[in-house]
Structures are given as C-alpha cells and as structure tokens.
mmCIF file of C-alpha atoms in Angstrom:
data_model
loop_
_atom_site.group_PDB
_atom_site.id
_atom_site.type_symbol
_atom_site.label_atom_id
_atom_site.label_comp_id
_atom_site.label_asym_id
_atom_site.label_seq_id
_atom_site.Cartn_x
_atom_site.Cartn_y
_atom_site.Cartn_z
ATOM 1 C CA UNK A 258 34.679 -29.429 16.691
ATOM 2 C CA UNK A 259 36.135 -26.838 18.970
ATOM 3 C CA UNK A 260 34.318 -23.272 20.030
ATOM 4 C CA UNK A 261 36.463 -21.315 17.858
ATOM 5 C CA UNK A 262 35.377 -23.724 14.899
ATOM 6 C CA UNK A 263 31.877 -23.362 15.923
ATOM 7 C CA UNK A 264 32.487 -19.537 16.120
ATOM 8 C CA UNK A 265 34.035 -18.946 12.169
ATOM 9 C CA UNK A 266 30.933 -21.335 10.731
ATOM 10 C CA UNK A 267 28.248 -19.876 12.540
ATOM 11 C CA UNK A 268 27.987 -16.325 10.927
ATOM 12 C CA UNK A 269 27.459 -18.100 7.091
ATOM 13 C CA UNK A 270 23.879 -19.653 8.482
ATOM 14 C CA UNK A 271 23.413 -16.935 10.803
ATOM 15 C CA UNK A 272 23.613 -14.095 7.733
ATOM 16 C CA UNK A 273 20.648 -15.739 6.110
ATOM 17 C CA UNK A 274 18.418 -15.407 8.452
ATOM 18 C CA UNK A 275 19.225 -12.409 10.393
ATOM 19 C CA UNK A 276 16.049 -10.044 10.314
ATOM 20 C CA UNK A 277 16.696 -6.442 11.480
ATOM 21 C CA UNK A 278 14.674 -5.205 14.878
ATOM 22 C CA UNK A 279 12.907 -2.887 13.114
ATOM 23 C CA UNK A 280 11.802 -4.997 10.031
ATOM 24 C CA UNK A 281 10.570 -7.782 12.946
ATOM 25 C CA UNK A 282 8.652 -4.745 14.517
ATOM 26 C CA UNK A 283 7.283 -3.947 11.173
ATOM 27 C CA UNK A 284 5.812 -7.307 10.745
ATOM 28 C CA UNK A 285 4.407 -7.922 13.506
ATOM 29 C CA UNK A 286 2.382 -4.692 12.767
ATOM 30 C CA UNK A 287 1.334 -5.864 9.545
ATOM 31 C CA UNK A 288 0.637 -8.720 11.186
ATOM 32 C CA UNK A 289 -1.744 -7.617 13.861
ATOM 33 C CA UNK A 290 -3.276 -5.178 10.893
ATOM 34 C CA UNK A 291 -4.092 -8.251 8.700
ATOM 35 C CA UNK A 292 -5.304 -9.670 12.338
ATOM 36 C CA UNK A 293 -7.991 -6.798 12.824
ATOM 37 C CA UNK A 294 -8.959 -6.876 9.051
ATOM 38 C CA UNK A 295 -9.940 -10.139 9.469
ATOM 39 C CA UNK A 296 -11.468 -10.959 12.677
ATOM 40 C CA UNK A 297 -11.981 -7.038 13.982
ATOM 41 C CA UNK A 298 -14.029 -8.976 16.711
ATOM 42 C CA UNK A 299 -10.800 -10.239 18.278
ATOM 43 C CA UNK A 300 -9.243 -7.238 18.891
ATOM 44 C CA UNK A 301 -11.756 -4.573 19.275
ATOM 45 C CA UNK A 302 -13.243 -4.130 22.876
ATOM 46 C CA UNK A 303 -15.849 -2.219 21.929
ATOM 47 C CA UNK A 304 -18.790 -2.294 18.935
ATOM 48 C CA UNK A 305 -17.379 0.577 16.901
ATOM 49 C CA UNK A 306 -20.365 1.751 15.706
ATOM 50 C CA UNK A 307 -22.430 2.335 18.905
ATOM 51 C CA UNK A 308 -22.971 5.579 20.108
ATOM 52 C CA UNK A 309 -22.865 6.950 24.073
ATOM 53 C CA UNK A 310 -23.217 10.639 24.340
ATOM 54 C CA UNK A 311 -22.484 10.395 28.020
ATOM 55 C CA UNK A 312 -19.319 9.573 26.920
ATOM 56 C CA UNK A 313 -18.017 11.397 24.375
ATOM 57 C CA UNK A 314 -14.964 13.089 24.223
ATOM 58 C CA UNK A 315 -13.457 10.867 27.092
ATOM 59 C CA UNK A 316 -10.180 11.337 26.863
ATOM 60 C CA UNK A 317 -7.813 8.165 26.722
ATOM 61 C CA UNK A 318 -7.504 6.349 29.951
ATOM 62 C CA UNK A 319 -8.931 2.895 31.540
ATOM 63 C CA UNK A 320 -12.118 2.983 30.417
ATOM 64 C CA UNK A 321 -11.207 3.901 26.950
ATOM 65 C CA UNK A 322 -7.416 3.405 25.793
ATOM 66 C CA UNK A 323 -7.368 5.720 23.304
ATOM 67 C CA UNK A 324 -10.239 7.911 24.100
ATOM 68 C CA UNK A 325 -13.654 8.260 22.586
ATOM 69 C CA UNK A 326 -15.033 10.823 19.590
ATOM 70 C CA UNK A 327 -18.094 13.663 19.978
ATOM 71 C CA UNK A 328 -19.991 11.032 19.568
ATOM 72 C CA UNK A 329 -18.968 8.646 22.637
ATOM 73 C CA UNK A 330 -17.719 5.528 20.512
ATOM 74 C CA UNK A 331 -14.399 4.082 21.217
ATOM 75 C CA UNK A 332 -11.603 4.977 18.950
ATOM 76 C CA UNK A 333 -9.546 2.242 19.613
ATOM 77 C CA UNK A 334 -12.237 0.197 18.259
ATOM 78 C CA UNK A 335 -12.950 2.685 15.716
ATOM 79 C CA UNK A 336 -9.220 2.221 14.784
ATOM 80 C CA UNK A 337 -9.011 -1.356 14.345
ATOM 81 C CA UNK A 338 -11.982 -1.372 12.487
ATOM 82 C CA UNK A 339 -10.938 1.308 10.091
ATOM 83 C CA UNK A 340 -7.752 -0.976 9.620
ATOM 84 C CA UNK A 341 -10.119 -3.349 7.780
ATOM 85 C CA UNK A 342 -11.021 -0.885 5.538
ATOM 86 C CA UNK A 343 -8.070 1.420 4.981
ATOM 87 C CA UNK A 344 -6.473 -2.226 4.149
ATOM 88 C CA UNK A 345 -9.137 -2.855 1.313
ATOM 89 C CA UNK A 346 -8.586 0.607 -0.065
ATOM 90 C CA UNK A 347 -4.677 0.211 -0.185
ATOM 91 C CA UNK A 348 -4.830 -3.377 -1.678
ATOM 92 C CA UNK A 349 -7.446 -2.618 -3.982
ATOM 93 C CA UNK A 350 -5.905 0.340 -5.338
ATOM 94 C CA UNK A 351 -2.429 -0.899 -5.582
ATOM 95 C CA UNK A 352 -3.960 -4.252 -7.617
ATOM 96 C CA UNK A 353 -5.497 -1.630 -10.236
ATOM 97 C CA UNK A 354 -2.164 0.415 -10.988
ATOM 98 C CA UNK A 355 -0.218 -2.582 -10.409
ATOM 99 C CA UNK A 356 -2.147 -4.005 -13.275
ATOM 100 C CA UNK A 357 -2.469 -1.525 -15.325
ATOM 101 C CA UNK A 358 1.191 -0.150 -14.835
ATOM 102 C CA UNK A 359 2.013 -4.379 -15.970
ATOM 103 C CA UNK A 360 -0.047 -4.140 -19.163
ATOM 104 C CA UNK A 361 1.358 -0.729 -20.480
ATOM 105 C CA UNK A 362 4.334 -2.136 -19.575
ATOM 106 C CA UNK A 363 4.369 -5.014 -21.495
ATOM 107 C CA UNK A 364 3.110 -3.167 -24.212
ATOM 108 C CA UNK A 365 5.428 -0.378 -24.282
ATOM 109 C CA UNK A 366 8.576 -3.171 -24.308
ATOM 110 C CA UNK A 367 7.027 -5.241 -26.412
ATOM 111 C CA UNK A 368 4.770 -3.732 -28.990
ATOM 112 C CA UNK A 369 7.321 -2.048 -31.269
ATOM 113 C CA UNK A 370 9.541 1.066 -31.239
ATOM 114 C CA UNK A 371 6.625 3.490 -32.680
ATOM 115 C CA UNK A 372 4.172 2.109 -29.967
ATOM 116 C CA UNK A 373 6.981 2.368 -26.999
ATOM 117 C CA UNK A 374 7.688 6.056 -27.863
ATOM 118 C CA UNK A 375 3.992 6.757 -27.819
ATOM 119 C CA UNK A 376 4.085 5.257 -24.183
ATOM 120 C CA UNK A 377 6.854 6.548 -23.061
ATOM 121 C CA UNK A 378 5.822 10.185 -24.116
ATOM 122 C CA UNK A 379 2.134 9.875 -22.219
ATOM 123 C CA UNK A 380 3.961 8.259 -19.213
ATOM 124 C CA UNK A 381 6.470 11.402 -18.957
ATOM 125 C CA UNK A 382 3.497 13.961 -19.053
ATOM 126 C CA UNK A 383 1.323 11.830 -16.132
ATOM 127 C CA UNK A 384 4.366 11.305 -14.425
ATOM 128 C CA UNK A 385 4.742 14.890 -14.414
ATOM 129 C CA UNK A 386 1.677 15.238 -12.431
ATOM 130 C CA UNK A 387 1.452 14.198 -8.512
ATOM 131 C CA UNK A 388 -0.175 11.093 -7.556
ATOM 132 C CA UNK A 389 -2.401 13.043 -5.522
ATOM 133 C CA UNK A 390 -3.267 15.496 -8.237
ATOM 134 C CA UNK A 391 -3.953 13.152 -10.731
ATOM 135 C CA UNK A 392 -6.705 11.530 -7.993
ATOM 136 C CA UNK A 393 -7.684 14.537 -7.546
ATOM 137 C CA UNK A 394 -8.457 14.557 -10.851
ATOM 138 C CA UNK A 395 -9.917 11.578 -11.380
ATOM 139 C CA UNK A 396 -12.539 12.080 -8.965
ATOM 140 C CA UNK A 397 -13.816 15.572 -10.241
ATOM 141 C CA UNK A 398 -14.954 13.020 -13.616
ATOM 142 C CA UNK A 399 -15.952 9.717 -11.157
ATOM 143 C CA UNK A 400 -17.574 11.649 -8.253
ATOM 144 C CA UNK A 401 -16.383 11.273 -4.525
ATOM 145 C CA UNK A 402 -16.648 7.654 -2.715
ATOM 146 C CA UNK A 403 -14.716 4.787 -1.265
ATOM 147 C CA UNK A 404 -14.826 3.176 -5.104
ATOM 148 C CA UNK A 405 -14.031 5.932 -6.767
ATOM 149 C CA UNK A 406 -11.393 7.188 -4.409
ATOM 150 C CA UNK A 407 -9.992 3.626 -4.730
ATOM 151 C CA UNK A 408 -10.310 3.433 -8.226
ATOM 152 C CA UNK A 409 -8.621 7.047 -8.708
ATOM 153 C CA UNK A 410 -5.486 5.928 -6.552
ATOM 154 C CA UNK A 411 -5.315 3.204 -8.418
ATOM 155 C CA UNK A 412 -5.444 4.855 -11.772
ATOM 156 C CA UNK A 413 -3.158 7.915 -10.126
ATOM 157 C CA UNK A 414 -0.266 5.312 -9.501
ATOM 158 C CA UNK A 415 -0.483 3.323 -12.680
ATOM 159 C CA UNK A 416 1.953 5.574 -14.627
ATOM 160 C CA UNK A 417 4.653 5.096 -11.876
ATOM 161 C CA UNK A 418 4.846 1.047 -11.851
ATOM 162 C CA UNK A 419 4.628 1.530 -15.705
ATOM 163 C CA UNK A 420 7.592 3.547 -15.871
ATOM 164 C CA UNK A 421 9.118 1.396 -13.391
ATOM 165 C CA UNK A 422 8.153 -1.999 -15.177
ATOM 166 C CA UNK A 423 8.647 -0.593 -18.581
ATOM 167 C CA UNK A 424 12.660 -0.456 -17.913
ATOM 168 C CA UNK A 425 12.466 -3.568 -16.678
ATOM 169 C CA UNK A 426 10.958 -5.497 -19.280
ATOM 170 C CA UNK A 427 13.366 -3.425 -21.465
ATOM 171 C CA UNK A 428 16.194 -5.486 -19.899
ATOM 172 C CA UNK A 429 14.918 -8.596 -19.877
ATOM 173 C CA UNK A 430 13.720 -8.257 -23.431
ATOM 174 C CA UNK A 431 17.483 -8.031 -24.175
ATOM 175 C CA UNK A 432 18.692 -10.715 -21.989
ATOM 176 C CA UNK A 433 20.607 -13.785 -23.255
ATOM 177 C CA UNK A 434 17.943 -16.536 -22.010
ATOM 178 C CA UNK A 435 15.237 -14.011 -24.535
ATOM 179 C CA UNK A 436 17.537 -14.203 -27.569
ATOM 180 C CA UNK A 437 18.062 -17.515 -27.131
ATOM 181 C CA UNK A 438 14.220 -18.532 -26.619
ATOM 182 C CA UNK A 439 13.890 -16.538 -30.330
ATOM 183 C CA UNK A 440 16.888 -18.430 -31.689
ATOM 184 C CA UNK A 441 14.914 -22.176 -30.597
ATOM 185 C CA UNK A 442 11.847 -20.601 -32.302
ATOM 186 C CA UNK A 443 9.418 -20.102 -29.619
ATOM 187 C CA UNK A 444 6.652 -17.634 -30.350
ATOM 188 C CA UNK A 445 6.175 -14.232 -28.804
ATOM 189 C CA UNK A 446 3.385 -15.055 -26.622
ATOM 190 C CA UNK A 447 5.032 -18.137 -25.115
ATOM 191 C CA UNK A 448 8.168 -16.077 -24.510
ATOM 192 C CA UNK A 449 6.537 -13.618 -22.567
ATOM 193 C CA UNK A 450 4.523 -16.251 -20.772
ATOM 194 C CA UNK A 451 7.531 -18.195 -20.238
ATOM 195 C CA UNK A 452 10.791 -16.125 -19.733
ATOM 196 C CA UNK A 453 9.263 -12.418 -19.251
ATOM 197 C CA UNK A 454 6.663 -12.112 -17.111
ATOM 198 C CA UNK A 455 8.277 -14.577 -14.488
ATOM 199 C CA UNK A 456 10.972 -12.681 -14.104
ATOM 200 C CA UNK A 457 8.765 -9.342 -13.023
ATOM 201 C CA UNK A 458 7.350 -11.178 -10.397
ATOM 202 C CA UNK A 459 10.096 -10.387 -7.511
ATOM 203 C CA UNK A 460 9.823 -6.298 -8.977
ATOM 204 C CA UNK A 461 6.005 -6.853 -8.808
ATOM 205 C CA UNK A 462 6.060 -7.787 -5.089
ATOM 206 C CA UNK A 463 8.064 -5.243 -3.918
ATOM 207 C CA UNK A 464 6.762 -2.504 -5.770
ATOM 208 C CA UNK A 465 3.168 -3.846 -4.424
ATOM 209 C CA UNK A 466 4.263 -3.971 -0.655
ATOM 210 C CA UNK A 467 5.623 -0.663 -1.195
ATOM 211 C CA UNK A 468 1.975 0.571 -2.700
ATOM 212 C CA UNK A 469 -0.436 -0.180 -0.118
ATOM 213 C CA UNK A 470 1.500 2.319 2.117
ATOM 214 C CA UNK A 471 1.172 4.990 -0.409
ATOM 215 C CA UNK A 472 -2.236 3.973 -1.374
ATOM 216 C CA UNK A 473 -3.360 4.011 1.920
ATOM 217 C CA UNK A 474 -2.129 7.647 2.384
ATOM 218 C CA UNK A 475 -3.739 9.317 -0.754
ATOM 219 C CA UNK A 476 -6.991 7.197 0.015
ATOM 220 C CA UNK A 477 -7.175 8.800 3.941
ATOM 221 C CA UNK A 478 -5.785 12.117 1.956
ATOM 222 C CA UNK A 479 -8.796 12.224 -0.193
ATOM 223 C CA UNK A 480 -11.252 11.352 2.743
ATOM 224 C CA UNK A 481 -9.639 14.035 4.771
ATOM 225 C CA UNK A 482 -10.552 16.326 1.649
ATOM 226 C CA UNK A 483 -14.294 14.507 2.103
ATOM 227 C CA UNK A 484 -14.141 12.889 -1.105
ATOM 228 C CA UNK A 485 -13.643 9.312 -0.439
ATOM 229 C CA UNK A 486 -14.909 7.630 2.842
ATOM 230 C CA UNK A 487 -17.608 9.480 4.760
ATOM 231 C CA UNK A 488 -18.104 9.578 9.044
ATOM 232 C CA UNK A 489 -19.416 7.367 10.414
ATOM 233 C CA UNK A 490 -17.872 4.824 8.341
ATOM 234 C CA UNK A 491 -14.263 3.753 10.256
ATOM 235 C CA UNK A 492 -11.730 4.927 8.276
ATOM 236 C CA UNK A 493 -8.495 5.902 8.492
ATOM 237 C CA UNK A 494 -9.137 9.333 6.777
ATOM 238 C CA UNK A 495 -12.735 9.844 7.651
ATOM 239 C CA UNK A 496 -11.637 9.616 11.126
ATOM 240 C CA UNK A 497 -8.890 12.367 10.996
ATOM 241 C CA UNK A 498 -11.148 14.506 9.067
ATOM 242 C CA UNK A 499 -14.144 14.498 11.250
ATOM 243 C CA UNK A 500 -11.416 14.681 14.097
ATOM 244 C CA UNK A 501 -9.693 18.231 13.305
ATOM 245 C CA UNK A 502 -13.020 20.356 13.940
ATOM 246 C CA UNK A 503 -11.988 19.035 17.604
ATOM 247 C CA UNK A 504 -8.314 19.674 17.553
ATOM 248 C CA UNK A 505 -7.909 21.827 20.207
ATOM 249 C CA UNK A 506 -10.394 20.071 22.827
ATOM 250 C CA UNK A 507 -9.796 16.875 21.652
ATOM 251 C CA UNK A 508 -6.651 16.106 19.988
ATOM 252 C CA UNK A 509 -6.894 12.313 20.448
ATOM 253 C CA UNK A 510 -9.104 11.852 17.720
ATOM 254 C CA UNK A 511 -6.517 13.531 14.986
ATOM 255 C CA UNK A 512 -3.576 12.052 16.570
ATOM 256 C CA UNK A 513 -4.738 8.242 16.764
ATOM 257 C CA UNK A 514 -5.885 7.739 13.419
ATOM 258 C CA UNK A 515 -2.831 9.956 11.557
ATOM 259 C CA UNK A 516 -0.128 7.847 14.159
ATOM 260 C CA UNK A 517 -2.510 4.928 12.706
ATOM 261 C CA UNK A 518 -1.194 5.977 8.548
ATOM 262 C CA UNK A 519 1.830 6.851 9.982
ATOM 263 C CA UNK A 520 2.911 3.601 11.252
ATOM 264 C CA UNK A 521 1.281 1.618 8.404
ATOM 265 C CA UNK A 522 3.970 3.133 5.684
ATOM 266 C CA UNK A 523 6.524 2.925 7.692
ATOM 267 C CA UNK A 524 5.868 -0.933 8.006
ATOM 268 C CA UNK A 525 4.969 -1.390 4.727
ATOM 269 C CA UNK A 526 7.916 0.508 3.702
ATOM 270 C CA UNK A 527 10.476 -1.616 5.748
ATOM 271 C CA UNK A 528 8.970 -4.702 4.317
ATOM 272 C CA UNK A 529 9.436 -3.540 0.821
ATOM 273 C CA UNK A 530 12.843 -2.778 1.743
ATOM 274 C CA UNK A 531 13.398 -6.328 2.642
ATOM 275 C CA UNK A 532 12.022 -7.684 -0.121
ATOM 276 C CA UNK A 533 13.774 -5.754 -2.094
ATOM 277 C CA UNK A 534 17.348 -6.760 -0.334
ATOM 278 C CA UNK A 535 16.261 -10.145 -0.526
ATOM 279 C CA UNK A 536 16.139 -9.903 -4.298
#
C-alpha cells in the first residue's frame, strides 16, 4: 500500500480516538484528584494537620511550595487533603439530586398526565430559585455542617436533573422500541426496567460528571459563608474562608484553595463535555 493510501485511511481510525489537549489536561487532573483522595499520603509532603507557629505565614517557596497558613501548616498539603474531602462532598451531593431528580423523573413521565402537571408546576417554581438559594435554604431548617451542607446541595440540584430527565423520559416514553414493548404485552414495570431506564444512563453520566463541579462550588460556597465545613478541617471552602481575614498579608492562602475550585470545574466540565460528544 503506498503513502498516499496510508495517508486517506488513516484519519477514519485516527477520528476515534483523537482526545483534545485540553480534555487530556483535564484528566489527568481528575486523575491526580482521585490520586490524593485516595492515598493523600502519596502526594502530600507534609502532615496537614500539624501546626508550627515558627512558620506560619511562610510565603510559597522551597521549603513550602505553596506557602503555609497563620497557623504554620503546609497548604499544599492542606490542599491535597481538602481534595479528599471537597471530592466526597461533590460526589455525595450530586448522588442525592441525581437520585432524586431520576425518581421525580420517572414519576412525572410515567405516572399519568394529572401527576406530570403537578410535577412539572413544583419543578418550575424551585427551578425558579438559585441552587445556592435553595441550599441556603435548606440549611436554615437542617443546621450548618459538612452533612447538611451536602445534603442541601444535593436537595438544591434535584429539581434541575428532574427537569432535565423529565424531557427525556418524555421522549423515550414515545419512542418506537416503547410502543412496541406495549404492543408484545410487557408490563409497565418491566418496560421501564428494560427499555427506559437504560437508555438514561449515557444522560445520567454526563449530567453527573457535570455535578460534582457544581457541587463542589456551592459546598466550598456555603463553607465560605461558615455553614458547611469548619477550620481546621481541610477543605476547599473552609480554607478560603479562614484565608480572606489574611488577604492582604497573605494572599496565598485565598488564592490556592479558590485556583484549587477553579480548576476542578473546569475539568469536570471538559469531561462532561466529552461525554456528552461521545454520546
């Protein structure tokens, strides 16, 4: 086969697996992020918890990459730590809208015209209301905490994937391969089990990789507010909250941690964006 034959097949195999810079960039972030979660040990070169007053406020440099806080721990310690847990939050949280957003869902597409109106209406009025707001909200009734800052995210993003999932089950409730399950006599429940709820799982995955971003954001929003995590615990949030009294002296300790959420949605968001072209 000659060059120039080579040259006009090579592009059909190439297309398929062609990944983008930026979305290789973005998982190798997630990547190390998952890393840290996991074994913080590896990556950490400090104990993130230990305290050296002779130390504190160093600003980055040799002995300290990314600097140390008023109370002489190591940020970049402090940081991978907090990845750990900022990770948790966003996972957690996105699991309880995610699931909750599925079963009204499901319910609004499949229990009957009367019961999807009803839905529909409550969805429009939270949906109405931002995320953050409705967390906001949440917590005033719950109290503050890393649970209950979880659980409010999770409960503030549940009307979007409903909405979202809602006009998708819509479609596939309509679809030929539906009808034609009804037409061979299969029941309801083994319908949905079968031919519905597969068929969300590609929507589901993207709309989840998409979450923990956002998740992670209102959770570090709501410790910045103090009413999720608390200092010392490493988190994300925490960290940038107990970081601004020092903004002017020490602006390491704001900077790090927000570059930290920053850099997390953006990853999270080219992944989703992936997914979803992959779809």
């Amino acid at each position: 086969m000659s060059e120039l034959e080579l040259r006009a097949v090579r592009p059909r195999g190439a297309s398929f697996v062609r990944i983008h810079p930026g979305e290789a960039l973005a998982a190798l972030f997630v990547a190390l992020l998952l890393l840290a979660a996991v074994a913080p040990g590896l990556l950490a070169p400090a104990d993130p918890l230990v305290v050296a007053p002779r130390d504190a406020f160093t600003p980055p440099g040799a002995a300290h990459l990314l600097g140390t806080d008023e109370s002489g721990r190591d940020l970049l310690s402090r940081l991978i730590a907090g990845a750990g847990a900022s990770l948790l939050i966003g996972v957690s949280a996105t699991a309880i809208g995610l699931v909750l957003g599925a079963v009204l869902g499901v319910v609004a597409a499949f229990g009957g015209r009367f019961i999807d109106g009803v839905i529909g209406r409550v969805l429009e009025v939270l949906f109405a209301f931002p995320a953050l707001l409705l967390a906001l909200l949440v917590i005033v009734v719950t109290g503050p905490g890393v649970v209950p800052a979880t659980i409010a995210v999770g409960l503030s993003t549940a009307p979007g994937y409903a909405r979202i999932l809602r006009t998708q089950l819509l479609g596939i409730r309509d679809s030929g391969y539906v009808e034609a399950a009804r037409v061979l006599g299969h029941s309801p429940a083994r319908i949905l089990v079968r031919n519905v709820l597969p068929n969300t799982f590609g929507p589901l995955a993207v709309l989840a990789t998409l979450g923990v971003g956002q998740a992670i954001v209102w959770a570090s929003a709501l410790s910045y507010l103090g009413l999720g995590a608390e200092p010392p615990a490493p988190e994300w949030g925490a960290m940038l909250s107990a970081g601004r009294t020092y903004l002017a002296s020490a602006w390491w300790l704001t900077v790090f941690p927000g570059l930290a959420i920053v850099l997390t949605t953006i990853a999270t968001t080219v992944l989703g964006g992936r997914l979803r072209g992959v779809r």
